[in-house]
mmCIF file of C-alpha atoms and ligand atoms in Angstrom:
data_model
loop_
_atom_site.group_PDB
_atom_site.id
_atom_site.type_symbol
_atom_site.label_atom_id
_atom_site.label_comp_id
_atom_site.label_asym_id
_atom_site.label_seq_id
_atom_site.Cartn_x
_atom_site.Cartn_y
_atom_site.Cartn_z
ATOM 1 C CA MET A 1 -25.383 20.695 172.281
ATOM 2 C CA LEU A 2 -23.037 19.834 169.337
ATOM 3 C CA ASP A 3 -24.662 19.373 165.895
ATOM 4 C CA ALA A 4 -21.870 17.511 164.185
ATOM 5 C CA GLY A 5 -22.221 17.880 160.318
ATOM 6 C CA CYS A 6 -24.901 20.579 160.607
ATOM 7 C CA GLY A 7 -25.093 21.336 156.893
ATOM 8 C CA THR A 8 -27.132 24.563 156.596
ATOM 9 C CA GLY A 9 -28.212 24.279 160.119
ATOM 10 C CA GLU A 10 -31.892 23.500 160.174
ATOM 11 C CA ASN A 11 -31.701 21.064 162.986
ATOM 12 C CA ALA A 12 -29.177 23.317 165.043
ATOM 13 C CA LEU A 13 -31.549 26.254 164.480
ATOM 14 C CA HIS A 14 -34.584 24.334 165.552
ATOM 15 C CA VAL A 15 -33.019 23.240 168.876
ATOM 16 C CA ALA A 16 -31.608 26.541 169.451
ATOM 17 C CA SER A 17 -35.199 28.031 168.934
ATOM 18 C CA LEU A 18 -36.257 25.767 171.897
ATOM 19 C CA GLY A 19 -33.802 27.584 174.127
ATOM 20 C CA LEU A 20 -30.713 25.258 174.123
ATOM 21 C CA SER A 21 -27.202 26.431 173.652
ATOM 22 C CA VAL A 22 -25.938 25.021 170.392
ATOM 23 C CA LEU A 23 -22.944 24.985 168.272
ATOM 24 C CA GLY A 24 -23.104 23.505 164.783
ATOM 25 C CA VAL A 25 -20.027 22.501 162.893
ATOM 26 C CA ASP A 26 -19.337 21.347 159.250
ATOM 27 C CA VAL A 27 -16.470 21.420 156.812
ATOM 28 C CA ALA A 28 -18.670 23.119 154.197
ATOM 29 C CA GLU A 29 -18.218 26.987 154.401
ATOM 30 C CA THR A 30 -20.975 27.544 151.938
ATOM 31 C CA ALA A 31 -23.382 25.475 154.203
ATOM 32 C CA LEU A 32 -22.149 27.414 157.211
ATOM 33 C CA ALA A 33 -22.611 30.695 155.571
ATOM 34 C CA ILE A 34 -26.288 29.790 154.752
ATOM 35 C CA ALA A 35 -26.882 28.585 158.318
ATOM 36 C CA ARG A 36 -25.726 31.795 159.701
ATOM 37 C CA ARG A 37 -27.743 33.798 157.267
ATOM 38 C CA LYS A 38 -30.795 31.673 158.413
ATOM 39 C CA ALA A 39 -29.966 32.303 162.129
ATOM 40 C CA ALA A 40 -29.643 36.256 161.491
ATOM 41 C CA GLU A 41 -33.007 36.241 159.436
ATOM 42 C CA ARG A 42 -34.841 34.195 162.130
ATOM 43 C CA GLY A 43 -33.314 36.157 165.108
ATOM 44 C CA ILE A 44 -32.074 32.809 166.700
ATOM 45 C CA ASP A 45 -28.921 32.748 168.927
ATOM 46 C CA VAL A 46 -26.862 29.790 167.543
ATOM 47 C CA GLU A 47 -23.151 29.389 166.819
ATOM 48 C CA PHE A 48 -21.516 27.904 163.709
ATOM 49 C CA ALA A 49 -18.098 26.795 163.080
ATOM 50 C CA THR A 50 -15.860 25.312 160.668
ATOM 51 C CA ALA A 51 -14.507 22.072 162.113
ATOM 52 C CA ASP A 52 -13.589 18.536 160.850
ATOM 53 C CA ALA A 53 -15.764 15.993 162.663
ATOM 54 C CA PHE A 54 -12.552 13.603 162.695
ATOM 55 C CA GLN A 55 -10.822 16.328 164.907
ATOM 56 C CA LEU A 56 -13.498 17.461 167.187
ATOM 57 C CA GLU A 57 -11.210 17.944 170.162
ATOM 58 C CA ARG A 58 -9.606 20.870 168.455
ATOM 59 C CA LEU A 59 -12.935 22.746 169.488
ATOM 60 C CA GLY A 60 -11.328 22.679 173.028
ATOM 61 C CA ARG A 61 -15.061 22.183 174.397
ATOM 62 C CA ARG A 62 -17.478 19.416 175.613
ATOM 63 C CA PHE A 63 -20.981 18.848 175.191
ATOM 64 C CA GLU A 64 -23.779 17.019 177.236
ATOM 65 C CA THR A 65 -25.597 16.099 173.809
ATOM 66 C CA VAL A 66 -24.445 15.529 170.380
ATOM 67 C CA MET A 67 -26.617 15.182 167.304
ATOM 68 C CA ASP A 68 -25.552 13.665 163.997
ATOM 69 C CA CYS A 69 -28.218 13.776 161.392
ATOM 70 C CA GLY A 70 -26.781 12.212 158.270
ATOM 71 C CA LEU A 71 -23.204 12.162 158.875
ATOM 72 C CA PHE A 72 -22.189 8.852 160.528
ATOM 73 C CA HIS A 73 -23.647 6.967 157.408
ATOM 74 C CA THR A 74 -21.330 9.114 154.918
ATOM 75 C CA PHE A 75 -18.231 7.391 156.355
ATOM 76 C CA ASP A 76 -16.854 4.070 155.383
ATOM 77 C CA GLY A 77 -16.220 1.347 157.715
ATOM 78 C CA ASP A 78 -12.771 2.121 158.192
ATOM 79 C CA GLU A 79 -13.406 5.806 158.945
ATOM 80 C CA ARG A 80 -15.948 5.038 161.751
ATOM 81 C CA PRO A 81 -13.395 4.472 164.616
ATOM 82 C CA GLY A 82 -11.728 7.741 163.994
ATOM 83 C CA TYR A 83 -14.922 9.557 164.003
ATOM 84 C CA VAL A 84 -16.318 7.581 167.084
ATOM 85 C CA ALA A 85 -13.141 8.415 168.868
ATOM 86 C CA SER A 86 -13.471 12.240 167.865
ATOM 87 C CA LEU A 87 -16.956 12.184 169.197
ATOM 88 C CA ALA A 88 -15.939 10.576 172.428
ATOM 89 C CA SER A 89 -13.314 13.476 172.908
ATOM 90 C CA VAL A 90 -16.187 16.184 172.993
ATOM 91 C CA THR A 91 -18.980 14.276 174.636
ATOM 92 C CA GLU A 92 -19.316 14.607 178.623
ATOM 93 C CA HIS A 93 -19.307 11.328 180.840
ATOM 94 C CA ASP A 94 -23.048 10.318 180.666
ATOM 95 C CA GLY A 95 -23.596 12.655 177.765
ATOM 96 C CA THR A 96 -26.031 11.528 174.825
ATOM 97 C CA VAL A 97 -25.298 11.177 171.129
ATOM 98 C CA TYR A 98 -28.268 10.867 168.859
ATOM 99 C CA VAL A 99 -27.220 9.368 165.443
ATOM 100 C CA LEU A 100 -29.995 9.507 162.487
ATOM 101 C CA CYS A 101 -28.607 7.325 159.620
ATOM 102 C CA PHE A 102 -29.846 5.510 156.779
ATOM 103 C CA SER A 103 -30.886 1.833 157.702
ATOM 104 C CA ASP A 104 -30.515 -1.345 155.739
ATOM 105 C CA ASP A 105 -34.156 -2.156 156.693
ATOM 106 C CA GLY A 106 -35.507 -1.664 153.120
ATOM 107 C CA PRO A 107 -37.062 -1.281 150.541
ATOM 108 C CA ASN A 108 -35.914 1.856 149.161
ATOM 109 C CA THR A 109 -32.761 2.433 151.220
ATOM 110 C CA GLY A 110 -30.517 5.345 150.828
ATOM 111 C CA PRO A 111 -26.992 5.182 149.827
ATOM 112 C CA HIS A 112 -24.555 3.664 152.331
ATOM 113 C CA PRO A 113 -27.226 1.999 154.560
ATOM 114 C CA ILE A 114 -26.043 1.031 158.064
ATOM 115 C CA SER A 115 -27.084 -2.136 159.876
ATOM 116 C CA ARG A 116 -28.061 -2.212 163.612
ATOM 117 C CA GLU A 117 -24.921 -4.439 164.009
ATOM 118 C CA GLN A 118 -22.711 -1.820 162.415
ATOM 119 C CA LEU A 119 -24.092 0.871 164.902
ATOM 120 C CA THR A 120 -23.512 -1.384 167.958
ATOM 121 C CA ALA A 121 -19.912 -2.328 166.668
ATOM 122 C CA ALA A 122 -18.831 1.287 166.247
ATOM 123 C CA PHE A 123 -20.384 2.495 169.501
ATOM 124 C CA SER A 124 -19.212 -0.298 171.683
ATOM 125 C CA PRO A 125 -18.206 -0.264 175.547
ATOM 126 C CA SER A 126 -14.558 -0.788 174.453
ATOM 127 C CA THR A 127 -14.608 2.519 172.805
ATOM 128 C CA GLY A 128 -16.472 4.357 175.606
ATOM 129 C CA TRP A 129 -20.159 3.838 174.603
ATOM 130 C CA ASN A 130 -23.435 2.175 175.393
ATOM 131 C CA VAL A 131 -25.972 2.127 172.765
ATOM 132 C CA ALA A 132 -29.101 2.582 174.813
ATOM 133 C CA ALA A 133 -31.760 2.310 171.618
ATOM 134 C CA ILE A 134 -32.007 1.818 167.906
ATOM 135 C CA GLU A 135 -35.263 2.692 166.848
ATOM 136 C CA PRO A 136 -36.651 2.619 163.197
ATOM 137 C CA ALA A 137 -37.189 6.006 161.784
ATOM 138 C CA ARG A 138 -37.521 7.850 158.305
ATOM 139 C CA VAL A 139 -35.319 10.358 156.967
ATOM 140 C CA GLN A 140 -36.327 12.911 154.125
ATOM 141 C CA THR A 141 -33.935 13.234 151.212
ATOM 142 C CA ARG A 142 -33.943 14.929 147.911
ATOM 143 C CA PHE A 143 -34.076 11.634 146.088
ATOM 144 C CA HIS A 144 -36.879 9.703 147.810
ATOM 145 C CA ASP A 145 -40.591 10.625 147.765
ATOM 146 C CA GLU A 146 -42.289 12.363 150.678
ATOM 147 C CA ASP A 147 -41.956 8.989 152.779
ATOM 148 C CA GLY A 148 -38.338 9.364 152.907
ATOM 149 C CA ALA A 149 -35.690 6.472 153.430
ATOM 150 C CA PRO A 150 -35.685 4.013 156.200
ATOM 151 C CA ALA A 151 -33.392 5.052 158.915
ATOM 152 C CA TRP A 152 -32.333 4.283 162.289
ATOM 153 C CA LEU A 153 -32.521 6.813 165.372
ATOM 154 C CA ALA A 154 -29.828 5.728 167.807
ATOM 155 C CA THR A 155 -29.465 6.908 171.222
ATOM 156 C CA ILE A 156 -25.976 6.427 172.654
ATOM 157 C CA LYS A 157 -24.582 6.975 176.078
ATOM 158 C CA ARG A 158 -20.979 8.142 176.729
ATOM 159 C CA ILE A 159 -19.692 5.935 179.461
HETATM 160 C C1 SAM B 1 -26.213 14.620 154.578
HETATM 161 S S1 SAM B 1 -25.524 16.253 155.096
HETATM 162 C C2 SAM B 1 -26.606 16.441 156.453
HETATM 163 C C3 SAM B 1 -26.649 17.905 156.914
HETATM 164 C C4 SAM B 1 -27.566 18.135 158.199
HETATM 165 N N1 SAM B 1 -27.040 17.461 159.392
HETATM 166 C C5 SAM B 1 -29.035 17.835 157.823
HETATM 167 O O1 SAM B 1 -29.646 17.047 158.532
HETATM 168 O O2 SAM B 1 -29.496 18.314 156.988
HETATM 169 C C6 SAM B 1 -23.949 15.745 155.790
HETATM 170 C C7 SAM B 1 -23.113 16.970 156.260
HETATM 171 O O3 SAM B 1 -21.943 16.572 156.847
HETATM 172 C C8 SAM B 1 -20.874 17.479 156.411
HETATM 173 N N2 SAM B 1 -19.581 16.721 156.607
HETATM 174 C C9 SAM B 1 -19.034 15.546 155.750
HETATM 175 N N3 SAM B 1 -17.937 15.232 156.215
HETATM 176 C C10 SAM B 1 -17.767 15.983 157.388
HETATM 177 C C11 SAM B 1 -16.457 16.167 158.258
HETATM 178 N N4 SAM B 1 -15.419 15.265 158.038
HETATM 179 N N5 SAM B 1 -16.630 17.106 159.177
HETATM 180 C C12 SAM B 1 -17.726 17.855 159.337
HETATM 181 N N6 SAM B 1 -18.705 17.795 158.571
HETATM 182 C C13 SAM B 1 -18.750 16.878 157.481
HETATM 183 C C14 SAM B 1 -21.093 17.813 154.984
HETATM 184 O O4 SAM B 1 -20.566 19.007 154.574
HETATM 185 C C15 SAM B 1 -22.705 17.911 155.066
HETATM 186 O O5 SAM B 1 -23.177 19.252 155.548
#
């Protein structure tokens, strides 16, 4: 499994603790250093590497599952095609990408809220994807109360 934009690695560490083989990537070296320290402290076998989400093909690897928790929604509309193509380059045929992003289904939305239509437009059959499900979810942030912000959990299959 690939965790794209893993930050300090909490999600990658959780999935690895369940026994899956996980690579977490991020551009932020400081975040990766924290993630590696947590892995060592917790005794969890997980790999972290510096990589740009727009150039994932440089990893030279492919993944059955990719997780994007809070990365997709940071990109502007004109950046999304490049990111989606980069994801396509590392996702196995019939593999699954999970995107958790801020939704526009307010109130109290996060910054850069994403609509269902924007998700389905970004991950279309013409770019190698089928959106299997877009479900309402919540995402915790540092700037919302404990209820978090409205989000989508999108399940997207690589054609
Ligand atoms: C909102 S944080 C989410 C972190 C983590 N996934 C989580 O759920 O806690 C977004 C992360 O994406 C990373 N990021 C932003 N642009 C990136 C890029 N082009 N390539 C890789 N990581 C990127 C940031 O450094 C940051 O760690």
